[in-house]
Amino acid sequence: MNTENAKRIKDVLIAILIIVGVLAILPAIFIAIMTILSILITGFSFANIALVEMMRQWSSNIWTSFFYFGLLVIEIGLLVIIIPILVWVIKWLIKAVKKWVISAIKKRLGGNNKQ
């Protein structure tokens, strides 16, 4: 076995290790996304509870009803702000990981960087 073949085998093994590493990270990213979605669902549930409590307290105590209405507006406002930011962060993470993996594989396998 000459040194050229040994170098190619080493590069292929390193590329395989990079791919396995990325595949090991994917479940963690999936769990993070599912956690964020469950937090958003919880936020919508709290908004629903605030709406029900507001309606229930309307006839007996108007100021408590206004308090629950304020909570409802705050929760919906936070969700409107947080959801686009989370979507942007997830898209950015996917692009960054993809770019890093492709550049690492190209670098290891001797591909050119001009494309």
mmCIF file with all atom_site columns, N, CA and C in Angstrom, residues 58-99:
data_model
loop_
_atom_site.group_PDB
_atom_site.id
_atom_site.type_symbol
_atom_site.label_atom_id
_atom_site.label_alt_id
_atom_site.label_comp_id
_atom_site.label_asym_id
_atom_site.label_entity_id
_atom_site.label_seq_id
_atom_site.pdbx_PDB_ins_code
_atom_site.Cartn_x
_atom_site.Cartn_y
_atom_site.Cartn_z
_atom_site.occupancy
_atom_site.B_iso_or_equiv
_atom_site.pdbx_formal_charge
_atom_site.auth_seq_id
_atom_site.auth_comp_id
_atom_site.auth_asym_id
_atom_site.auth_atom_id
_atom_site.pdbx_PDB_model_num
ATOM 1   N N  . TRP A 1 58 ? -65.787 38.204 34.589 1.00 0.00 ? 58 TRP A N  1
ATOM 2   C CA . TRP A 1 58 ? -66.345 39.440 34.038 1.00 0.00 ? 58 TRP A CA 1
ATOM 3   C C  . TRP A 1 58 ? -67.504 39.978 34.876 1.00 0.00 ? 58 TRP A C  1
ATOM 4   N N  . SER A 1 59 ? -68.412 39.109 35.259 1.00 0.00 ? 59 SER A N  1
ATOM 5   C CA . SER A 1 59 ? -69.597 39.595 35.968 1.00 0.00 ? 59 SER A CA 1
ATOM 6   C C  . SER A 1 59 ? -69.330 39.841 37.452 1.00 0.00 ? 59 SER A C  1
ATOM 7   N N  . SER A 1 60 ? -68.408 39.114 38.060 1.00 0.00 ? 60 SER A N  1
ATOM 8   C CA . SER A 1 60 ? -68.213 39.262 39.500 1.00 0.00 ? 60 SER A CA 1
ATOM 9   C C  . SER A 1 60 ? -67.181 40.334 39.847 1.00 0.00 ? 60 SER A C  1
ATOM 10  N N  . ASN A 1 61 ? -66.066 40.401 39.114 1.00 0.00 ? 61 ASN A N  1
ATOM 11  C CA . ASN A 1 61 ? -65.022 41.363 39.445 1.00 0.00 ? 61 ASN A CA 1
ATOM 12  C C  . ASN A 1 61 ? -64.388 41.843 38.140 1.00 0.00 ? 61 ASN A C  1
ATOM 13  N N  . ILE A 1 62 ? -64.724 43.045 37.750 1.00 0.00 ? 62 ILE A N  1
ATOM 14  C CA . ILE A 1 62 ? -64.291 43.570 36.452 1.00 0.00 ? 62 ILE A CA 1
ATOM 15  C C  . ILE A 1 62 ? -62.784 43.801 36.417 1.00 0.00 ? 62 ILE A C  1
ATOM 16  N N  . TRP A 1 63 ? -62.179 44.198 37.559 1.00 0.00 ? 63 TRP A N  1
ATOM 17  C CA . TRP A 1 63 ? -60.735 44.483 37.549 1.00 0.00 ? 63 TRP A CA 1
ATOM 18  C C  . TRP A 1 63 ? -59.916 43.202 37.430 1.00 0.00 ? 63 TRP A C  1
ATOM 19  N N  . THR A 1 64 ? -60.376 42.124 38.015 1.00 0.00 ? 64 THR A N  1
ATOM 20  C CA . THR A 1 64 ? -59.705 40.836 37.823 1.00 0.00 ? 64 THR A CA 1
ATOM 21  C C  . THR A 1 64 ? -59.823 40.397 36.375 1.00 0.00 ? 64 THR A C  1
ATOM 22  N N  . SER A 1 65 ? -60.963 40.662 35.796 1.00 0.00 ? 65 SER A N  1
ATOM 23  C CA . SER A 1 65 ? -61.158 40.341 34.391 1.00 0.00 ? 65 SER A CA 1
ATOM 24  C C  . SER A 1 65 ? -60.193 41.134 33.506 1.00 0.00 ? 65 SER A C  1
ATOM 25  N N  . PHE A 1 66 ? -59.992 42.412 33.813 1.00 0.00 ? 66 PHE A N  1
ATOM 26  C CA . PHE A 1 66 ? -59.019 43.222 33.060 1.00 0.00 ? 66 PHE A CA 1
ATOM 27  C C  . PHE A 1 66 ? -57.595 42.705 33.247 1.00 0.00 ? 66 PHE A C  1
ATOM 28  N N  . PHE A 1 67 ? -57.282 42.211 34.454 1.00 0.00 ? 67 PHE A N  1
ATOM 29  C CA . PHE A 1 67 ? -55.970 41.628 34.706 1.00 0.00 ? 67 PHE A CA 1
ATOM 30  C C  . PHE A 1 67 ? -55.740 40.421 33.800 1.00 0.00 ? 67 PHE A C  1
ATOM 31  N N  . TYR A 1 68 ? -56.725 39.525 33.729 1.00 0.00 ? 68 TYR A N  1
ATOM 32  C CA . TYR A 1 68 ? -56.588 38.351 32.858 1.00 0.00 ? 68 TYR A CA 1
ATOM 33  C C  . TYR A 1 68 ? -56.535 38.761 31.385 1.00 0.00 ? 68 TYR A C  1
ATOM 34  N N  . PHE A 1 69 ? -57.248 39.809 31.024 1.00 0.00 ? 69 PHE A N  1
ATOM 35  C CA . PHE A 1 69 ? -57.174 40.298 29.652 1.00 0.00 ? 69 PHE A CA 1
ATOM 36  C C  . PHE A 1 69 ? -55.764 40.816 29.337 1.00 0.00 ? 69 PHE A C  1
ATOM 37  N N  . GLY A 1 70 ? -55.159 41.508 30.287 1.00 0.00 ? 70 GLY A N  1
ATOM 38  C CA . GLY A 1 70 ? -53.784 41.973 30.112 1.00 0.00 ? 70 GLY A CA 1
ATOM 39  C C  . GLY A 1 70 ? -52.812 40.816 29.969 1.00 0.00 ? 70 GLY A C  1
ATOM 40  N N  . LEU A 1 71 ? -52.990 39.764 30.776 1.00 0.00 ? 71 LEU A N  1
ATOM 41  C CA . LEU A 1 71 ? -52.153 38.577 30.640 1.00 0.00 ? 71 LEU A CA 1
ATOM 42  C C  . LEU A 1 71 ? -52.318 37.944 29.256 1.00 0.00 ? 71 LEU A C  1
ATOM 43  N N  . LEU A 1 72 ? -53.535 37.897 28.778 1.00 0.00 ? 72 LEU A N  1
ATOM 44  C CA . LEU A 1 72 ? -53.806 37.332 27.456 1.00 0.00 ? 72 LEU A CA 1
ATOM 45  C C  . LEU A 1 72 ? -53.095 38.131 26.373 1.00 0.00 ? 72 LEU A C  1
ATOM 46  N N  . VAL A 1 73 ? -53.174 39.443 26.436 1.00 0.00 ? 73 VAL A N  1
ATOM 47  C CA . VAL A 1 73 ? -52.518 40.286 25.427 1.00 0.00 ? 73 VAL A CA 1
ATOM 48  C C  . VAL A 1 73 ? -50.999 40.125 25.486 1.00 0.00 ? 73 VAL A C  1
ATOM 49  N N  . ILE A 1 74 ? -50.441 40.069 26.693 1.00 0.00 ? 74 ILE A N  1
ATOM 50  C CA . ILE A 1 74 ? -48.990 39.896 26.843 1.00 0.00 ? 74 ILE A CA 1
ATOM 51  C C  . ILE A 1 74 ? -48.547 38.549 26.284 1.00 0.00 ? 74 ILE A C  1
ATOM 52  N N  . GLU A 1 75 ? -49.263 37.474 26.589 1.00 0.00 ? 75 GLU A N  1
ATOM 53  C CA . GLU A 1 75 ? -48.888 36.144 26.109 1.00 0.00 ? 75 GLU A CA 1
ATOM 54  C C  . GLU A 1 75 ? -48.957 36.055 24.595 1.00 0.00 ? 75 GLU A C  1
ATOM 55  N N  . ILE A 1 76 ? -50.003 36.591 24.006 1.00 0.00 ? 76 ILE A N  1
ATOM 56  C CA . ILE A 1 76 ? -50.113 36.551 22.541 1.00 0.00 ? 76 ILE A CA 1
ATOM 57  C C  . ILE A 1 76 ? -49.027 37.414 21.910 1.00 0.00 ? 76 ILE A C  1
ATOM 58  N N  . GLY A 1 77 ? -48.738 38.564 22.491 1.00 0.00 ? 77 GLY A N  1
ATOM 59  C CA . GLY A 1 77 ? -47.678 39.422 21.964 1.00 0.00 ? 77 GLY A CA 1
ATOM 60  C C  . GLY A 1 77 ? -46.315 38.752 22.022 1.00 0.00 ? 77 GLY A C  1
ATOM 61  N N  . LEU A 1 78 ? -46.009 38.091 23.132 1.00 0.00 ? 78 LEU A N  1
ATOM 62  C CA . LEU A 1 78 ? -44.734 37.382 23.243 1.00 0.00 ? 78 LEU A CA 1
ATOM 63  C C  . LEU A 1 78 ? -44.636 36.243 22.231 1.00 0.00 ? 78 LEU A C  1
ATOM 64  N N  . LEU A 1 79 ? -45.720 35.534 22.037 1.00 0.00 ? 79 LEU A N  1
ATOM 65  C CA . LEU A 1 79 ? -45.695 34.446 21.056 1.00 0.00 ? 79 LEU A CA 1
ATOM 66  C C  . LEU A 1 79 ? -45.505 34.979 19.641 1.00 0.00 ? 79 LEU A C  1
ATOM 67  N N  . VAL A 1 80 ? -46.114 36.121 19.335 1.00 0.00 ? 80 VAL A N  1
ATOM 68  C CA . VAL A 1 80 ? -45.953 36.717 18.006 1.00 0.00 ? 80 VAL A CA 1
ATOM 69  C C  . VAL A 1 80 ? -44.504 37.162 17.793 1.00 0.00 ? 80 VAL A C  1
ATOM 70  N N  . ILE A 1 81 ? -43.829 37.576 18.846 1.00 0.00 ? 81 ILE A N  1
ATOM 71  C CA . ILE A 1 81 ? -42.435 37.984 18.732 1.00 0.00 ? 81 ILE A CA 1
ATOM 72  C C  . ILE A 1 81 ? -41.507 36.771 18.691 1.00 0.00 ? 81 ILE A C  1
ATOM 73  N N  . ILE A 1 82 ? -41.761 35.776 19.518 1.00 0.00 ? 82 ILE A N  1
ATOM 74  C CA . ILE A 1 82 ? -40.846 34.650 19.684 1.00 0.00 ? 82 ILE A CA 1
ATOM 75  C C  . ILE A 1 82 ? -40.886 33.677 18.504 1.00 0.00 ? 82 ILE A C  1
ATOM 76  N N  . ILE A 1 83 ? -42.051 33.396 17.947 1.00 0.00 ? 83 ILE A N  1
ATOM 77  C CA . ILE A 1 83 ? -42.164 32.392 16.883 1.00 0.00 ? 83 ILE A CA 1
ATOM 78  C C  . ILE A 1 83 ? -41.296 32.737 15.670 1.00 0.00 ? 83 ILE A C  1
ATOM 79  N N  . PRO A 1 84 ? -41.334 33.954 15.099 1.00 0.00 ? 84 PRO A N  1
ATOM 80  C CA . PRO A 1 84 ? -40.448 34.229 13.951 1.00 0.00 ? 84 PRO A CA 1
ATOM 81  C C  . PRO A 1 84 ? -38.964 34.167 14.300 1.00 0.00 ? 84 PRO A C  1
ATOM 82  N N  . ILE A 1 85 ? -38.607 34.575 15.507 1.00 0.00 ? 85 ILE A N  1
ATOM 83  C CA . ILE A 1 85 ? -37.205 34.495 15.912 1.00 0.00 ? 85 ILE A CA 1
ATOM 84  C C  . ILE A 1 85 ? -36.758 33.037 15.983 1.00 0.00 ? 85 ILE A C  1
ATOM 85  N N  . LEU A 1 86 ? -37.592 32.171 16.540 1.00 0.00 ? 86 LEU A N  1
ATOM 86  C CA . LEU A 1 86 ? -37.241 30.755 16.621 1.00 0.00 ? 86 LEU A CA 1
ATOM 87  C C  . LEU A 1 86 ? -37.127 30.120 15.241 1.00 0.00 ? 86 LEU A C  1
ATOM 88  N N  . VAL A 1 87 ? -38.028 30.468 14.344 1.00 0.00 ? 87 VAL A N  1
ATOM 89  C CA . VAL A 1 87 ? -37.949 29.937 12.979 1.00 0.00 ? 87 VAL A CA 1
ATOM 90  C C  . VAL A 1 87 ? -36.659 30.390 12.313 1.00 0.00 ? 87 VAL A C  1
ATOM 91  N N  . TRP A 1 88 ? -36.285 31.663 12.498 1.00 0.00 ? 88 TRP A N  1
ATOM 92  C CA . TRP A 1 88 ? -35.061 32.179 11.905 1.00 0.00 ? 88 TRP A CA 1
ATOM 93  C C  . TRP A 1 88 ? -33.833 31.469 12.477 1.00 0.00 ? 88 TRP A C  1
ATOM 94  N N  . VAL A 1 89 ? -33.804 31.254 13.795 1.00 0.00 ? 89 VAL A N  1
ATOM 95  C CA . VAL A 1 89 ? -32.654 30.591 14.428 1.00 0.00 ? 89 VAL A CA 1
ATOM 96  C C  . VAL A 1 89 ? -32.530 29.153 13.938 1.00 0.00 ? 89 VAL A C  1
ATOM 97  N N  . ILE A 1 90 ? -33.641 28.445 13.816 1.00 0.00 ? 90 ILE A N  1
ATOM 98  C CA . ILE A 1 90 ? -33.594 27.059 13.350 1.00 0.00 ? 90 ILE A CA 1
ATOM 99  C C  . ILE A 1 90 ? -33.097 26.992 11.911 1.00 0.00 ? 90 ILE A C  1
ATOM 100 N N  . LYS A 1 91 ? -33.582 27.880 11.048 1.00 0.00 ? 91 LYS A N  1
ATOM 101 C CA . LYS A 1 91 ? -33.099 27.904 9.663  1.00 0.00 ? 91 LYS A CA 1
ATOM 102 C C  . LYS A 1 91 ? -31.613 28.224 9.610  1.00 0.00 ? 91 LYS A C  1
ATOM 103 N N  . TRP A 1 92 ? -31.169 29.187 10.421 1.00 0.00 ? 92 TRP A N  1
ATOM 104 C CA . TRP A 1 92 ? -29.766 29.556 10.437 1.00 0.00 ? 92 TRP A CA 1
ATOM 105 C C  . TRP A 1 92 ? -28.895 28.393 10.904 1.00 0.00 ? 92 TRP A C  1
ATOM 106 N N  . LEU A 1 93 ? -29.335 27.668 11.953 1.00 0.00 ? 93 LEU A N  1
ATOM 107 C CA . LEU A 1 93 ? -28.574 26.525 12.439 1.00 0.00 ? 93 LEU A CA 1
ATOM 108 C C  . LEU A 1 93 ? -28.456 25.434 11.383 1.00 0.00 ? 93 LEU A C  1
ATOM 109 N N  . ILE A 1 94 ? -29.533 25.158 10.680 1.00 0.00 ? 94 ILE A N  1
ATOM 110 C CA . ILE A 1 94 ? -29.504 24.133 9.645  1.00 0.00 ? 94 ILE A CA 1
ATOM 111 C C  . ILE A 1 94 ? -28.541 24.527 8.540  1.00 0.00 ? 94 ILE A C  1
ATOM 112 N N  . LYS A 1 95 ? -28.583 25.779 8.097  1.00 0.00 ? 95 LYS A N  1
ATOM 113 C CA . LYS A 1 95 ? -27.666 26.241 7.050  1.00 0.00 ? 95 LYS A CA 1
ATOM 114 C C  . LYS A 1 95 ? -26.220 26.199 7.519  1.00 0.00 ? 95 LYS A C  1
ATOM 115 N N  . ALA A 1 96 ? -25.956 26.601 8.765  1.00 0.00 ? 96 ALA A N  1
ATOM 116 C CA . ALA A 1 96 ? -24.589 26.621 9.274  1.00 0.00 ? 96 ALA A CA 1
ATOM 117 C C  . ALA A 1 96 ? -24.010 25.212 9.382  1.00 0.00 ? 96 ALA A C  1
ATOM 118 N N  . VAL A 1 97 ? -24.796 24.278 9.892  1.00 0.00 ? 97 VAL A N  1
ATOM 119 C CA . VAL A 1 97 ? -24.316 22.897 10.014 1.00 0.00 ? 97 VAL A CA 1
ATOM 120 C C  . VAL A 1 97 ? -24.078 22.296 8.633  1.00 0.00 ? 97 VAL A C  1
ATOM 121 N N  . LYS A 1 98 ? -24.997 22.546 7.705  1.00 0.00 ? 98 LYS A N  1
ATOM 122 C CA . LYS A 1 98 ? -24.836 22.011 6.352  1.00 0.00 ? 98 LYS A CA 1
ATOM 123 C C  . LYS A 1 98 ? -23.588 22.572 5.692  1.00 0.00 ? 98 LYS A C  1
ATOM 124 N N  . LYS A 1 99 ? -23.364 23.866 5.813  1.00 0.00 ? 99 LYS A N  1
ATOM 125 C CA . LYS A 1 99 ? -22.192 24.497 5.215  1.00 0.00 ? 99 LYS A CA 1
ATOM 126 C C  . LYS A 1 99 ? -20.910 23.961 5.847  1.00 0.00 ? 99 LYS A C  1
#
